[in-house]
Amino acid sequence: MTIVERALPQFETKDSGKRDTYASGMNREPDTGRPRFDLLVPENVPFDQQLLTRCAALMERGALKYAERNWERADSSEELERMKASAFRHFMQWVAGETDEDHAAAVLFNILATETTAYKIKRGRADGD
């Protein structure tokens, strides 16, 4: 057994048997059927104006106000409904053109928090593991 096999026995390198070969000779597994996170970042939009950046900034402010990852403590239907209500309220404020807060970022955050909490409730666990 190699040192890598001893250190990380729970991991494997999956292999479909298919390869994309590049002019340089590099080979890679095809990306077909895999999530394209690179497409979440719009081209020609400044970094600080991108919605993901704005949502991350909102989460930083929340971490300073409440605690890091405070939102991940949620594990009840009551908290889930509170997040849904907040997402909808911020959506309505965004639609109305209100600019007192970054309502689009708040919608994204609340949907992330809602989906995470719903997943945990469905699994019947508060720790998300």
N, CA, C and O atoms as a Tinker XYZ file with bonds, in Angstrom:
   516  protein
     1  N      0.846000   -1.183000    0.000000    73     2
     2  CA     0.000000    0.000000    0.000000    64     1     3
     3  C      0.889000    1.243000    0.000000    63     2     4     5
     4  O      1.828000    1.345000    0.790000    81     3
     5  N      0.586000    2.179000   -0.887000    73     3     6
     6  CA     1.391000    3.400000   -0.979000    64     5     7
     7  C      1.013000    4.373000    0.129000    63     6     8     9
     8  O     -0.016000    4.210000    0.786000    81     7
     9  N      1.851000    5.385000    0.334000    73     7    10
    10  CA     1.574000    6.409000    1.339000    64     9    11
    11  C      0.280000    7.158000    1.012000    63    10    12    13
    12  O     -0.462000    7.537000    1.918000    81    11
    13  N      0.012000    7.370000   -0.260000    73    11    14
    14  CA    -1.229000    8.041000   -0.669000    64    13    15
    15  C     -2.434000    7.168000   -0.334000    63    14    16    17
    16  O     -3.447000    7.672000    0.151000    81    15
    17  N     -2.334000    5.882000   -0.585000    73    15    18
    18  CA    -3.439000    4.962000   -0.273000    64    17    19
    19  C     -3.703000    4.892000    1.232000    63    18    20    21
    20  O     -4.852000    4.765000    1.655000    81    19
    21  N     -2.654000    4.975000    2.031000    73    19    22
    22  CA    -2.826000    4.951000    3.489000    64    21    23
    23  C     -3.403000    6.262000    3.999000    63    22    24    25
    24  O     -4.226000    6.260000    4.915000    81    23
    25  N     -2.986000    7.376000    3.423000    73    23    26
    26  CA    -3.424000    8.690000    3.899000    64    25    27
    27  C     -4.857000    9.003000    3.505000    63    26    28    29
    28  O     -5.585000    9.622000    4.281000    81    27
    29  N     -5.275000    8.593000    2.329000    73    27    30
    30  CA    -6.599000    8.942000    1.818000    64    29    31
    31  C     -7.345000    7.715000    1.296000    63    30    32    33
    32  O     -7.730000    7.688000    0.127000    81    31
    33  N     -7.558000    6.706000    2.129000    73    31    34
    34  CA    -8.181000    5.477000    1.628000    64    33    35
    35  C     -9.638000    5.645000    1.205000    63    34    36    37
    36  O    -10.154000    4.820000    0.451000    81    35
    37  N    -10.306000    6.687000    1.672000    73    35    38
    38  CA   -11.717000    6.857000    1.351000    64    37    39
    39  C    -11.943000    7.483000   -0.027000    63    38    40    41
    40  O    -13.079000    7.531000   -0.499000    81    39
    41  N    -10.889000    7.958000   -0.673000    73    39    42
    42  CA   -11.038000    8.611000   -1.965000    64    41    43
    43  C    -10.567000    7.707000   -3.094000    63    42    44    45
    44  O     -9.651000    6.902000   -2.929000    81    43
    45  N    -11.205000    7.856000   -4.227000    73    43    46
    46  CA   -10.791000    7.141000   -5.425000    64    45    47
    47  C    -10.805000    8.134000   -6.580000    63    46    48    49
    48  O    -11.443000    9.184000   -6.496000    81    47
    49  N    -10.109000    7.806000   -7.642000    73    47    50
    50  CA   -10.153000    8.599000   -8.863000    64    49    51
    51  C    -11.071000    7.874000   -9.826000    63    50    52    53
    52  O    -10.739000    6.809000  -10.346000    81    51
    53  N    -12.231000    8.470000  -10.055000    73    51    54
    54  CA   -13.214000    7.843000  -10.939000    64    53    55
    55  C    -12.713000    7.892000  -12.372000    63    54    56    57
    56  O    -12.006000    8.822000  -12.760000    81    55
    57  N    -13.081000    6.894000  -13.152000    73    55    58
    58  CA   -12.623000    6.816000  -14.532000    64    57    59
    59  C    -13.738000    6.268000  -15.407000    63    58    60    61
    60  O    -14.160000    5.121000  -15.257000    81    59
    61  N    -14.209000    7.107000  -16.327000    73    59    62
    62  CA   -15.260000    6.678000  -17.256000    64    61    63
    63  C    -14.684000    5.857000  -18.401000    63    62    64    65
    64  O    -15.417000    5.182000  -19.123000    81    63
    65  N    -13.357000    5.923000  -18.561000    73    63    66
    66  CA   -12.720000    5.258000  -19.688000    64    65    67
    67  C    -12.690000    6.126000  -20.939000    63    66    68    69
    68  O    -12.070000    5.764000  -21.938000    81    67
    69  N    -13.361000    7.271000  -20.881000    73    67    70
    70  CA   -13.382000    8.191000  -22.023000    64    69    71
    71  C    -12.367000    9.296000  -21.775000    63    70    72    73
    72  O    -12.050000    9.620000  -20.630000    81    71
    73  N    -11.861000    9.871000  -22.863000    73    71    74
    74  CA   -10.873000   10.934000  -22.744000    64    73    75
    75  C    -11.125000   12.021000  -23.780000    63    74    76    77
    76  O    -11.510000   11.742000  -24.915000    81    75
    77  N    -10.899000   13.263000  -23.366000    73    75    78
    78  CA   -10.764000   14.379000  -24.295000    64    77    79
    79  C     -9.262000   14.612000  -24.404000    63    78    80    81
    80  O     -8.589000   14.802000  -23.391000    81    79
    81  N     -8.736000   14.598000  -25.620000    73    79    82
    82  CA    -7.306000   14.797000  -25.833000    64    81    83
    83  C     -7.099000   16.149000  -26.496000    63    82    84    85
    84  O     -7.780000   16.495000  -27.462000    81    83
    85  N     -6.148000   16.910000  -25.963000    73    83    86
    86  CA    -5.859000   18.252000  -26.459000    64    85    87
    87  C     -4.612000   18.232000  -27.336000    63    86    88    89
    88  O     -3.842000   17.272000  -27.316000    81    87
    89  N     -4.422000   19.303000  -28.109000    73    87    90
    90  CA    -3.282000   19.406000  -29.027000    64    89    91
    91  C     -1.956000   19.231000  -28.295000    63    90    92    93
    92  O     -0.991000   18.722000  -28.864000    81    91
    93  N     -1.911000   19.656000  -27.029000    73    91    94
    94  CA    -0.677000   19.537000  -26.249000    64    93    95
    95  C     -0.378000   18.090000  -25.863000    63    94    96    97
    96  O      0.735000   17.763000  -25.452000    81    95
    97  N     -1.386000   17.228000  -26.002000    73    95    98
    98  CA    -1.241000   15.844000  -25.582000    64    97    99
    99  C     -1.893000   15.568000  -24.231000    63    98   100   101
   100  O     -1.978000   14.415000  -23.807000    81    99
   101  N     -2.358000   16.630000  -23.548000    73    99   102
   102  CA    -3.025000   16.454000  -22.260000    64   101   103
   103  C     -4.345000   15.713000  -22.457000    63   102   104   105
   104  O     -5.065000   15.946000  -23.429000    81   103
   105  N     -4.646000   14.826000  -21.526000    73   103   106
   106  CA    -5.911000   14.093000  -21.526000    64   105   107
   107  C     -6.721000   14.470000  -20.297000    63   106   108   109
   108  O     -6.170000   14.685000  -19.218000    81   107
   109  N     -8.034000   14.547000  -20.473000    73   107   110
   110  CA    -8.951000   14.828000  -19.364000    64   109   111
   111  C    -10.220000   14.012000  -19.550000    63   110   112   113
   112  O    -10.566000   13.623000  -20.666000    81   111
   113  N    -10.910000   13.759000  -18.443000    73   111   114
   114  CA   -12.248000   13.163000  -18.515000    64   113   115
   115  C    -13.175000   14.186000  -19.175000    63   114   116   117
   116  O    -13.015000   15.385000  -18.947000    81   115
   117  N    -14.125000   13.750000  -19.976000    73   115   118
   118  CA   -15.088000   14.693000  -20.554000    64   117   119
   119  C    -15.918000   15.378000  -19.464000    63   118   120   121
   120  O    -16.185000   14.785000  -18.419000    81   119
   121  N    -16.323000   16.624000  -19.711000    73   119   122
   122  CA   -17.132000   17.385000  -18.755000    64   121   123
   123  C    -18.625000   17.117000  -18.890000    63   122   124   125
   124  O    -19.411000   17.600000  -18.075000    81   123
   125  N    -19.023000   16.373000  -19.881000    73   123   126
   126  CA   -20.433000   16.132000  -20.149000    64   125   127
   127  C    -21.149000   15.600000  -18.910000    63   126   128   129
   128  O    -20.698000   14.640000  -18.285000    81   127
   129  N    -22.265000   16.233000  -18.564000    73   127   130
   130  CA   -23.068000   15.792000  -17.432000    64   129   131
   131  C    -22.586000   16.279000  -16.079000    63   130   132   133
   132  O    -23.126000   15.871000  -15.051000    81   131
   133  N    -21.585000   17.140000  -16.060000    73   131   134
   134  CA   -21.069000   17.676000  -14.800000    64   133   135
   135  C    -21.532000   19.117000  -14.634000    63   134   136   137
   136  O    -21.680000   19.837000  -15.622000    81   135
   137  N    -21.762000   19.546000  -13.393000    73   135   138
   138  CA   -22.183000   20.934000  -13.178000    64   137   139
   139  C    -21.144000   21.913000  -13.718000    63   138   140   141
   140  O    -19.942000   21.704000  -13.557000    81   139
   141  N    -21.611000   22.974000  -14.355000    73   139   142
   142  CA   -20.731000   23.989000  -14.941000    64   141   143
   143  C    -20.716000   25.240000  -14.066000    63   142   144   145
   144  O    -21.343000   26.245000  -14.401000    81   143
   145  N    -20.009000   25.176000  -12.959000    73   143   146
   146  CA   -19.925000   26.310000  -12.050000    64   145   147
   147  C    -19.291000   27.523000  -12.712000    63   146   148   149
   148  O    -19.555000   28.658000  -12.318000    81   147
   149  N    -18.465000   27.289000  -13.707000    73   147   150
   150  CA   -17.829000   28.402000  -14.410000    64   149   151
   151  C    -18.856000   29.280000  -15.119000    63   150   152   153
   152  O    -18.581000   30.448000  -15.396000    81   151
   153  N    -20.023000   28.741000  -15.414000    73   151   154
   154  CA   -21.055000   29.517000  -16.103000    64   153   155
   155  C    -21.854000   30.405000  -15.152000    63   154   156   157
   156  O    -22.663000   31.215000  -15.604000    81   155
   157  N    -21.641000   30.265000  -13.850000    73   155   158
   158  CA   -22.312000   31.133000  -12.883000    64   157   159
   159  C    -21.724000   32.539000  -12.865000    63   158   160   161
   160  O    -22.377000   33.476000  -12.407000    81   159
   161  N    -20.514000   32.692000  -13.353000    73   159   162
   162  CA   -19.830000   33.986000  -13.341000    64   161   163
   163  C    -20.020000   34.648000  -14.698000    63   162   164   165
   164  O    -19.477000   34.175000  -15.697000    81   163
   165  N    -20.785000   35.740000  -14.750000    73   163   166
   166  CA   -21.045000   36.385000  -16.038000    64   165   167
   167  C    -19.802000   37.079000  -16.591000    63   166   168   169
   168  O    -18.987000   37.627000  -15.848000    81   167
   169  N    -19.687000   37.038000  -17.897000    73   167   170
   170  CA   -18.591000   37.752000  -18.551000    64   169   171
   171  C    -18.941000   39.232000  -18.650000    63   170   172   173
   172  O    -20.114000   39.597000  -18.729000    81   171
   173  N    -17.932000   40.067000  -18.645000    73   171   174
   174  CA   -18.072000   41.511000  -18.841000    64   173   175
   175  C    -18.875000   42.204000  -17.750000    63   174   176   177
   176  O    -19.449000   43.267000  -17.985000    81   175
   177  N    -18.920000   41.618000  -16.570000    73   175   178
   178  CA   -19.521000   42.262000  -15.401000    64   177   179
   179  C    -18.406000   42.363000  -14.367000    63   178   180   181
   180  O    -17.798000   41.351000  -14.019000    81   179
   181  N    -18.125000   43.574000  -13.866000    73   179   182
   182  CA   -17.046000   43.714000  -12.882000    64   181   183
   183  C    -17.262000   42.788000  -11.684000    63   182   184   185
   184  O    -18.393000   42.545000  -11.262000    81   183
   185  N    -16.164000   42.286000  -11.152000    73   183   186
   186  CA   -16.192000   41.334000  -10.041000    64   185   187
   187  C    -17.100000   41.798000   -8.911000    63   186   188   189
   188  O    -17.922000   41.028000   -8.416000    81   187
   189  N    -16.954000   43.063000   -8.498000    73   187   190
   190  CA   -17.729000   43.546000   -7.354000    64   189   191
   191  C    -19.205000   43.749000   -7.660000    63   190   192   193
   192  O    -19.994000   43.976000   -6.743000    81   191
   193  N    -19.592000   43.672000   -8.919000    73   191   194
   194  CA   -20.996000   43.817000   -9.300000    64   193   195
   195  C    -21.676000   42.477000   -9.576000    63   194   196   197
   196  O    -22.890000   42.428000   -9.773000    81   195
   197  N    -20.912000   41.404000   -9.591000    73   195   198
   198  CA   -21.490000   40.089000   -9.864000    64   197   199
   199  C    -22.322000   39.636000   -8.665000    63   198   200   201
   200  O    -21.948000   39.865000   -7.515000    81   199
   201  N    -23.444000   38.996000   -8.944000    73   199   202
   202  CA   -24.360000   38.588000   -7.877000    64   201   203
   203  C    -23.700000   37.645000   -6.877000    63   202   204   205
   204  O    -23.954000   37.759000   -5.678000    81   203
   205  N    -22.865000   36.724000   -7.331000    73   203   206
   206  CA   -22.199000   35.821000   -6.383000    64   205   207
   207  C    -21.276000   36.590000   -5.440000    63   206   208   209
   208  O    -21.198000   36.270000   -4.254000    81   207
   209  N    -20.581000   37.598000   -5.956000    73   207   210
   210  CA   -19.714000   38.426000   -5.118000    64   209   211
   211  C    -20.554000   39.202000   -4.114000    63   210   212   213
   212  O    -20.206000   39.287000   -2.937000    81   211
   213  N    -21.657000   39.765000   -4.585000    73   211   214
   214  CA   -22.535000   40.541000   -3.702000    64   213   215
   215  C    -23.152000   39.658000   -2.622000    63   214   216   217
   216  O    -23.310000   40.092000   -1.482000    81   215
   217  N    -23.498000   38.429000   -2.973000    73   215   218
   218  CA   -24.044000   37.497000   -1.981000    64   217   219
   219  C    -22.967000   37.133000   -0.953000    63   218   220   221
   220  O    -23.252000   37.055000    0.242000    81   219
   221  N    -21.742000   36.912000   -1.411000    73   219   222
   222  CA   -20.643000   36.607000   -0.494000    64   221   223
   223  C    -20.380000   37.786000    0.444000    63   222   224   225
   224  O    -20.079000   37.585000    1.620000    81   223
   225  N    -20.493000   39.015000   -0.068000    73   223   226
   226  CA   -20.318000   40.202000    0.771000    64   225   227
   227  C    -21.437000   40.291000    1.814000    63   226   228   229
   228  O    -21.190000   40.641000    2.968000    81   227
   229  N    -22.659000   39.973000    1.402000    73   227   230
   230  CA   -23.786000   39.944000    2.340000    64   229   231
   231  C    -23.529000   38.915000    3.436000    63   230   232   233
   232  O    -23.797000   39.169000    4.611000    81   231
   233  N    -23.010000   37.755000    3.047000    73   231   234
   234  CA   -22.722000   36.707000    4.023000    64   233   235
   235  C    -21.597000   37.128000    4.971000    63   234   236   237
   236  O    -21.609000   36.762000    6.147000    81   235
   237  N    -20.637000   37.885000    4.470000    73   235   238
   238  CA   -19.579000   38.402000    5.344000    64   237   239
   239  C    -20.173000   39.344000    6.384000    63   238   240   241
   240  O    -19.838000   39.265000    7.566000    81   239
   241  N    -21.063000   40.243000    5.935000    73   239   242
   242  CA   -21.704000   41.161000    6.879000    64   241   243
   243  C    -22.535000   40.382000    7.904000    63   242   244   245
   244  O    -22.550000   40.729000    9.085000    81   243
   245  N    -23.217000   39.338000    7.455000    73   243   246
   246  CA   -23.991000   38.506000    8.376000    64   245   247
   247  C    -23.107000   37.790000    9.386000    63   246   248   249
   248  O    -23.469000   37.661000   10.555000    81   247
   249  N    -21.951000   37.327000    8.934000    73   247   250
   250  CA   -21.012000   36.651000    9.835000    64   249   251
   251  C    -20.515000   37.604000   10.913000    63   250   252   253
   252  O    -20.337000   37.208000   12.064000    81   251
   253  N    -20.293000   38.855000   10.539000    73   251   254
   254  CA   -19.855000   39.852000   11.516000    64   253   255
   255  C    -20.981000   40.209000   12.482000    63   254   256   257
   256  O    -20.736000   40.446000   13.665000    81   255
   257  N    -22.203000   40.248000   11.983000    73   255   258
   258  CA   -23.357000   40.632000   12.806000    64   257   259
   259  C    -23.796000   39.508000   13.745000    63   258   260   261
   260  O    -24.071000   39.755000   14.920000    81   259
   261  N    -23.862000   38.274000   13.235000    73   259   262
   262  CA   -24.401000   37.151000   14.006000    64   261   263
   263  C    -23.314000   36.181000   14.462000    63   262   264   265
   264  O    -23.118000   35.983000   15.661000    81   263
   265  N    -22.623000   35.591000   13.527000    73   263   266
   266  CA   -21.512000   34.652000   13.756000    64   265   267
   267  C    -21.274000   33.957000   12.430000    63   266   268   269
   268  O    -22.180000   33.845000   11.603000    81   267
   269  N    -20.042000   33.487000   12.231000    73   267   270
   270  CA   -19.770000   32.760000   10.992000    64   269   271
   271  C    -20.654000   31.530000   10.913000    63   270   272   273
   272  O    -20.804000   30.785000   11.881000    81   271
   273  N    -21.228000   31.339000    9.755000    73   271   274
   274  CA   -22.064000   30.172000    9.463000    64   273   275
   275  C    -23.266000   30.049000   10.400000    63   274   276   277
   276  O    -23.800000   28.954000   10.578000    81   275
   277  N    -23.693000   31.154000   10.996000    73   275   278
   278  CA   -24.868000   31.164000   11.859000    64   277   279
   279  C    -26.080000   30.560000   11.162000    63   278   280   281
   280  O    -26.845000   29.810000   11.766000    81   279
   281  N    -26.245000   30.890000    9.895000    73   279   282
   282  CA   -27.403000   30.414000    9.133000    64   281   283
   283  C    -27.435000   28.891000    9.017000    63   282   284   285
   284  O    -28.501000   28.302000    8.833000    81   283
   285  N    -26.271000   28.254000    9.123000    73   283   286
   286  CA   -26.216000   26.796000    9.004000    64   285   287
   287  C    -26.694000   26.084000   10.269000    63   286   288   289
   288  O    -26.829000   24.861000   10.273000    81   287
   289  N    -26.948000   26.827000   11.328000    73   287   290
   290  CA   -27.480000   26.224000   12.551000    64   289   291
   291  C    -28.954000   25.855000   12.397000    63   290   292   293
   292  O    -29.458000   24.986000   13.109000    81   291
   293  N    -29.634000   26.507000   11.480000    73   291   294
   294  CA   -31.072000   26.275000   11.302000    64   293   295
   295  C    -31.349000   24.808000   11.001000    63   294   296   297
   296  O    -30.663000   24.187000   10.190000    81   295
   297  N    -32.372000   24.260000   11.671000    73   295   298
   298  CA   -32.711000   22.853000   11.457000    64   297   299
   299  C    -34.195000   22.560000   11.683000    63   298   300   301
   300  O    -34.581000   21.401000   11.835000    81   299
   301  N    -35.024000   23.601000   11.706000    73   299   302
   302  CA   -36.443000   23.382000   11.990000    64   301   303
   303  C    -37.332000   23.961000   10.895000    63   302   304   305
   304  O    -36.908000   24.805000   10.105000    81   303
   305  N    -38.557000   23.494000   10.869000    73   303   306
   306  CA   -39.541000   24.013000    9.914000    64   305   307
   307  C    -39.821000   25.490000   10.168000    63   306   308   309
   308  O    -40.053000   26.249000    9.227000    81   307
   309  N    -39.801000   25.898000   11.431000    73   307   310
   310  CA   -40.024000   27.307000   11.769000    64   309   311
   311  C    -38.946000   28.191000   11.133000    63   310   312   313
   312  O    -39.252000   29.230000   10.549000    81   311
   313  N    -37.696000   27.773000   11.251000    73   311   314
   314  CA   -36.591000   28.530000   10.652000    64   313   315
   315  C    -36.683000   28.499000    9.130000    63   314   316   317
   316  O    -36.411000   29.498000    8.464000    81   315
   317  N    -37.064000   27.358000    8.592000    73   315   318
   318  CA   -37.231000   27.217000    7.149000    64   317   319
   319  C    -38.273000   28.209000    6.632000    63   318   320   321
   320  O    -38.040000   28.882000    5.628000    81   319
   321  N    -39.400000   28.303000    7.298000    73   319   322
   322  CA   -40.457000   29.226000    6.873000    64   321   323
   323  C    -40.010000   30.676000    7.000000    63   322   324   325
   324  O    -40.384000   31.518000    6.184000    81   323
   325  N    -39.214000   30.967000    8.017000    73   323   326
   326  CA   -38.687000   32.332000    8.187000    64   325   327
   327  C    -37.781000   32.702000    7.016000    63   326   328   329
   328  O    -37.834000   33.826000    6.517000    81   327
   329  N    -36.952000   31.760000    6.580000    73   327   330
   330  CA   -36.061000   31.996000    5.437000    64   329   331
   331  C    -36.852000   32.168000    4.149000    63   330   332   333
   332  O    -36.530000   33.031000    3.333000    81   331
   333  N    -37.882000   31.353000    3.961000    73   331   334
   334  CA   -38.728000   31.485000    2.769000    64   333   335
   335  C    -39.395000   32.855000    2.737000    63   334   336   337
   336  O    -39.433000   33.516000    1.699000    81   335
   337  N    -39.917000   33.271000    3.884000    73   335   338
   338  CA   -40.581000   34.575000    3.961000    64   337   339
   339  C    -39.598000   35.699000    3.651000    63   338   340   341
   340  O    -39.941000   36.659000    2.962000    81   339
   341  N    -38.386000   35.575000    4.159000    73   339   342
   342  CA   -37.367000   36.590000    3.898000    64   341   343
   343  C    -36.995000   36.621000    2.422000    63   342   344   345
   344  O    -36.835000   37.696000    1.843000    81   343
   345  N    -36.857000   35.453000    1.815000    73   343   346
   346  CA   -36.543000   35.393000    0.379000    64   345   347
   347  C    -37.633000   36.081000   -0.429000    63   346   348   349
   348  O    -37.344000   36.859000   -1.338000    81   347
   349  N    -38.878000   35.795000   -0.098000    73   347   350
   350  CA   -39.989000   36.381000   -0.849000    64   349   351
   351  C    -40.079000   37.884000   -0.614000    63   350   352   353
   352  O    -40.315000   38.644000   -1.554000    81   351
   353  N    -39.893000   38.319000    0.632000    73   351   354
   354  CA   -39.924000   39.753000    0.941000    64   353   355
   355  C    -38.835000   40.496000    0.159000    63   354   356   357
   356  O    -39.096000   41.537000   -0.444000    81   355
   357  N    -37.626000   39.958000    0.176000    73   355   358
   358  CA   -36.535000   40.605000   -0.564000    64   357   359
   359  C    -36.787000   40.559000   -2.067000    63   358   360   361
   360  O    -36.422000   41.490000   -2.785000    81   359
   361  N    -37.403000   39.493000   -2.545000    73   359   362
   362  CA   -37.751000   39.424000   -3.965000    64   361   363
   363  C    -38.724000   40.545000   -4.322000    63   362   364   365
   364  O    -38.551000   41.222000   -5.336000    81   363
   365  N    -39.729000   40.737000   -3.504000    73   363   366
   366  CA   -40.708000   41.797000   -3.769000    64   365   367
   367  C    -40.049000   43.178000   -3.705000    63   366   368   369
   368  O    -40.387000   44.060000   -4.493000    81   367
   369  N    -39.121000   43.367000   -2.783000    73   367   370
   370  CA   -38.403000   44.636000   -2.684000    64   369   371
   371  C    -37.502000   44.839000   -3.903000    63   370   372   373
   372  O    -37.354000   45.960000   -4.389000    81   371
   373  N    -36.905000   43.762000   -4.391000    73   371   374
   374  CA   -36.076000   43.840000   -5.595000    64   373   375
   375  C    -36.936000   44.199000   -6.801000    63   374   376   377
   376  O    -36.569000   45.069000   -7.592000    81   375
   377  N    -38.088000   43.527000   -6.945000    73   375   378
   378  CA   -39.006000   43.808000   -8.056000    64   377   379
   379  C    -39.471000   45.261000   -8.006000    63   378   380   381
   380  O    -39.612000   45.907000   -9.044000    81   379
   381  N    -39.706000   45.770000   -6.803000    73   379   382
   382  CA   -40.169000   47.150000   -6.636000    64   381   383
   383  C    -39.059000   48.168000   -6.881000    63   382   384   385
   384  O    -39.315000   49.371000   -6.922000    81   383
   385  N    -37.830000   47.686000   -7.043000    73   383   386
   386  CA   -36.717000   48.593000   -7.324000    64   385   387
   387  C    -36.113000   49.249000   -6.101000    63   386   388   389
   388  O    -35.376000   50.227000   -6.230000    81   387
   389  N    -36.406000   48.740000   -4.920000    73   387   390
   390  CA   -35.828000   49.317000   -3.706000    64   389   391
   391  C    -34.317000   49.097000   -3.693000    63   390   392   393
   392  O    -33.830000   48.032000   -4.072000    81   391
   393  N    -33.593000   50.109000   -3.257000    73   391   394
   394  CA   -32.124000   50.042000   -3.274000    64   393   395
   395  C    -31.506000   50.292000   -1.900000    63   394   396   397
   396  O    -30.307000   50.550000   -1.800000    81   395
   397  N    -32.313000   50.219000   -0.843000    73   395   398
   398  CA   -31.787000   50.446000    0.500000    64   397   399
   399  C    -30.897000   49.303000    0.979000    63   398   400   401
   400  O    -30.048000   49.493000    1.850000    81   399
   401  N    -31.092000   48.122000    0.410000    73   399   402
   402  CA   -30.272000   46.945000    0.682000    64   401   403
   403  C    -30.035000   46.238000   -0.644000    63   402   404   405
   404  O    -30.689000   46.548000   -1.639000    81   403
   405  N    -29.106000   45.293000   -0.663000    73   403   406
   406  CA   -28.892000   44.496000   -1.872000    64   405   407
   407  C    -29.895000   43.350000   -1.844000    63   406   408   409
   408  O    -29.579000   42.241000   -1.413000    81   407
   409  N    -31.112000   43.635000   -2.313000    73   407   410
   410  CA   -32.198000   42.668000   -2.223000    64   409   411
   411  C    -31.962000   41.440000   -3.097000    63   410   412   413
   412  O    -32.367000   40.340000   -2.723000    81   411
   413  N    -31.318000   41.602000   -4.244000    73   411   414
   414  CA   -31.031000   40.439000   -5.096000    64   413   415
   415  C    -30.098000   39.471000   -4.366000    63   414   416   417
   416  O    -30.317000   38.260000   -4.393000    81   415
   417  N    -29.069000   39.996000   -3.719000    73   415   418
   418  CA   -28.148000   39.149000   -2.956000    64   417   419
   419  C    -28.876000   38.483000   -1.790000    63   418   420   421
   420  O    -28.608000   37.326000   -1.466000    81   419
   421  N    -29.792000   39.212000   -1.165000    73   419   422
   422  CA   -30.549000   38.654000   -0.043000    64   421   423
   423  C    -31.468000   37.525000   -0.505000    63   422   424   425
   424  O    -31.646000   36.539000    0.210000    81   423
   425  N    -32.052000   37.665000   -1.700000    73   423   426
   426  CA   -32.877000   36.586000   -2.256000    64   425   427
   427  C    -32.016000   35.341000   -2.442000    63   426   428   429
   428  O    -32.391000   34.249000   -2.017000    81   427
   429  N    -30.860000   35.512000   -3.080000    73   427   430
   430  CA   -29.968000   34.378000   -3.331000    64   429   431
   431  C    -29.547000   33.716000   -2.022000    63   430   432   433
   432  O    -29.592000   32.493000   -1.895000    81   431
   433  N    -29.141000   34.527000   -1.056000    73   431   434
   434  CA   -28.733000   33.978000    0.239000    64   433   435
   435  C    -29.868000   33.194000    0.891000    63   434   436   437
   436  O    -29.667000   32.072000    1.355000    81   435
   437  N    -31.057000   33.785000    0.926000    73   435   438
   438  CA   -32.180000   33.129000    1.600000    64   437   439
   439  C    -32.602000   31.841000    0.906000    63   438   440   441
   440  O    -33.028000   30.893000    1.567000    81   439
   441  N    -32.490000   31.797000   -0.406000    73   439   442
   442  CA   -32.798000   30.551000   -1.110000    64   441   443
   443  C    -31.736000   29.495000   -0.788000    63   442   444   445
   444  O    -32.072000   28.330000   -0.572000    81   443
   445  N    -30.466000   29.888000   -0.754000    73   443   446
   446  CA   -29.399000   28.964000   -0.356000    64   445   447
   447  C    -29.656000   28.426000    1.051000    63   446   448   449
   448  O    -29.567000   27.221000    1.286000    81   447
   449  N    -29.973000   29.317000    1.973000    73   447   450
   450  CA   -30.226000   28.910000    3.355000    64   449   451
   451  C    -31.465000   28.024000    3.452000    63   450   452   453
   452  O    -31.473000   27.043000    4.195000    81   451
   453  N    -32.509000   28.369000    2.701000    73   451   454
   454  CA   -33.739000   27.573000    2.704000    64   453   455
   455  C    -33.480000   26.171000    2.174000    63   454   456   457
   456  O    -33.893000   25.185000    2.784000    81   455
   457  N    -32.800000   26.082000    1.042000    73   455   458
   458  CA   -32.524000   24.770000    0.445000    64   457   459
   459  C    -31.633000   23.922000    1.352000    63   458   460   461
   460  O    -31.827000   22.711000    1.457000    81   459
   461  N    -30.660000   24.554000    2.005000    73   459   462
   462  CA   -29.771000   23.829000    2.915000    64   461   463
   463  C    -30.548000   23.310000    4.117000    63   462   464   465
   464  O    -30.387000   22.158000    4.522000    81   463
   465  N    -31.388000   24.164000    4.682000    73   463   466
   466  CA   -32.189000   23.766000    5.839000    64   465   467
   467  C    -33.186000   22.676000    5.466000    63   466   468   469
   468  O    -33.368000   21.720000    6.220000    81   467
   469  N    -33.830000   22.809000    4.318000    73   467   470
   470  CA   -34.783000   21.789000    3.859000    64   469   471
   471  C    -34.081000   20.445000    3.684000    63   470   472   473
   472  O    -34.636000   19.403000    4.034000    81   471
   473  N    -32.876000   20.465000    3.150000    73   471   474
   474  CA   -32.095000   19.235000    2.980000    64   473   475
   475  C    -31.827000   18.588000    4.339000    63   474   476   477
   476  O    -31.994000   17.379000    4.506000    81   475
   477  N    -31.412000   19.403000    5.302000    73   475   478
   478  CA   -31.118000   18.873000    6.632000    64   477   479
   479  C    -32.375000   18.310000    7.297000    63   478   480   481
   480  O    -32.323000   17.251000    7.923000    81   479
   481  N    -33.492000   19.006000    7.166000    73   479   482
   482  CA   -34.744000   18.519000    7.751000    64   481   483
   483  C    -35.146000   17.201000    7.099000    63   482   484   485
   484  O    -35.555000   16.261000    7.780000    81   483
   485  N    -35.029000   17.143000    5.789000    73   483   486
   486  CA   -35.391000   15.920000    5.061000    64   485   487
   487  C    -34.548000   14.738000    5.521000    63   486   488   489
   488  O    -35.041000   13.617000    5.647000    81   487
   489  N    -33.284000   15.005000    5.766000    73   487   490
   490  CA   -32.391000   13.938000    6.227000    64   489   491
   491  C    -32.556000   13.662000    7.711000    63   490   492   493
   492  O    -32.064000   12.656000    8.222000    81   491
   493  N    -33.262000   14.572000    8.410000    73   491   494
   494  CA   -33.488000   14.376000    9.839000    64   493   495
   495  C    -32.280000   14.642000   10.693000    63   494   496   497
   496  O    -32.133000   14.078000   11.778000    81   495
   497  N    -31.386000   15.532000   10.185000    73   495   498
   498  CA   -30.162000   15.823000   10.919000    64   497   499
   499  C    -29.916000   17.312000   10.939000    63   498   500   501
   500  O    -30.177000   18.006000    9.956000    81   499
   501  N    -29.420000   17.800000   12.046000    73   499   502
   502  CA   -29.122000   19.221000   12.185000    64   501   503
   503  C    -27.712000   19.570000   11.746000    63   502   504   505
   504  O    -27.430000   20.733000   11.455000    81   503
   505  N    -26.823000   18.594000   11.691000    73   503   506
   506  CA   -25.424000   18.906000   11.415000    64   505   507
   507  C    -25.079000   18.882000    9.934000    63   506   508   509
   508  O    -23.963000   19.253000    9.568000    81   507
   509  N    -25.992000   18.461000    9.074000    73   507   510
   510  CA   -25.735000   18.452000    7.642000    64   509   511
   511  C    -24.804000   17.358000    7.171000    63   510   512   513
   512  O    -24.481000   17.297000    5.985000    81   511
   513  N    -24.363000   16.488000    8.068000    73   511   514
   514  CA   -23.458000   15.392000    7.676000    64   513   515
   515  C    -24.232000   14.151000    7.328000    63   514   516
   516  O    -23.638000   13.131000    6.977000    81   515
